[in-house]
Short mmCIF file of C-alpha atoms in Angstrom, two decimals:
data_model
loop_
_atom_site.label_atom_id
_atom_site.label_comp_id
_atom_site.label_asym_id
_atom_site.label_seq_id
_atom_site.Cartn_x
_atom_site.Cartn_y
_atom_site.Cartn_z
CA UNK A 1075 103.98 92.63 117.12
CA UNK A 1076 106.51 94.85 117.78
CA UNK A 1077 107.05 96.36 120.68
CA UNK A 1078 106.22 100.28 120.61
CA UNK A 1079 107.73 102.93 122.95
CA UNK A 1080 106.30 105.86 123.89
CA UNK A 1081 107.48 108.62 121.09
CA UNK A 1082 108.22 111.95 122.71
CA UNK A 1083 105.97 114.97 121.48
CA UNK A 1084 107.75 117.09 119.75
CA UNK A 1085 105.88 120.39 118.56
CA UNK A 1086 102.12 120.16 119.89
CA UNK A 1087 101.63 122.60 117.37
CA UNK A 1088 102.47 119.66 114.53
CA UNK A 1089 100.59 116.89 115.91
CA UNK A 1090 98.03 119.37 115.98
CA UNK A 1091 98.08 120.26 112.37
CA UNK A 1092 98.67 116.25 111.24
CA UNK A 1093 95.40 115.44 113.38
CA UNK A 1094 93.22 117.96 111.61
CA UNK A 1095 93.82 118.93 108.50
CA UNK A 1096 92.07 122.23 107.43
CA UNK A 1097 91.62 124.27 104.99
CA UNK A 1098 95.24 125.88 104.38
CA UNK A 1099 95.17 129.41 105.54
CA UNK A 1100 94.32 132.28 103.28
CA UNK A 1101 91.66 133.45 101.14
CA UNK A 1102 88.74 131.23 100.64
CA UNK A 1103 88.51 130.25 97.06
CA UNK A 1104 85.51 130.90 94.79
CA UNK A 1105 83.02 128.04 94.19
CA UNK A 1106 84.62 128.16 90.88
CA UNK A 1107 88.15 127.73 91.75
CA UNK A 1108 87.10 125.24 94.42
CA UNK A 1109 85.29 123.05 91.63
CA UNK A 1110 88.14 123.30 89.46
CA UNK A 1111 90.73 122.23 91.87
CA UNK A 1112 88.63 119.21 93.13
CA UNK A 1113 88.23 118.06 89.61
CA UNK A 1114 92.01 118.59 89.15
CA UNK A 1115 92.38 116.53 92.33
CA UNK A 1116 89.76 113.70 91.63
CA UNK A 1117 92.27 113.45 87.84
CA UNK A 1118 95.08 113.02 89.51
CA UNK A 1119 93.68 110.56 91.59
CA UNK A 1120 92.24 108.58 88.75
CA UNK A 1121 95.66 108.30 87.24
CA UNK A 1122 97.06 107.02 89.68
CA UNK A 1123 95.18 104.43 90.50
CA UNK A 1124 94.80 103.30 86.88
CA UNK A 1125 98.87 103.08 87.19
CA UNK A 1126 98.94 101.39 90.42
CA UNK A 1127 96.58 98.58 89.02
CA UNK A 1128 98.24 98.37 84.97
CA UNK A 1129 101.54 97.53 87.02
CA UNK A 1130 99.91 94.23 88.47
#
């Protein structure tokens, strides 16, 4: 395996923010906007697969 060195921390603030993702800041959304967006999400993802797999 390669051999990995030590990577220097830059920003604590961004490792911070790539170790837990949240909820981005603002408003929380309605149960209806939150349903729509997950189905919008769970489409997208769908598609993508089905490409992924068509291109074998």
């Amino acid at each position: 395996m390669a051999k990995g060195g030590k990577q220097k921390r830059t920003g604590a603030n961004e490792a911070e923010n790539r170790r837990r993702p949240g909820r981005p800041p603002g408003p929380p959304l309605s149960e209806e906007e939150e349903k729509k967006k997950r189905e919008e999400k769970n489409r997208k993802d769908r598609e993508y697969r089905a490409r992924k797999t068509s291109s074998k």
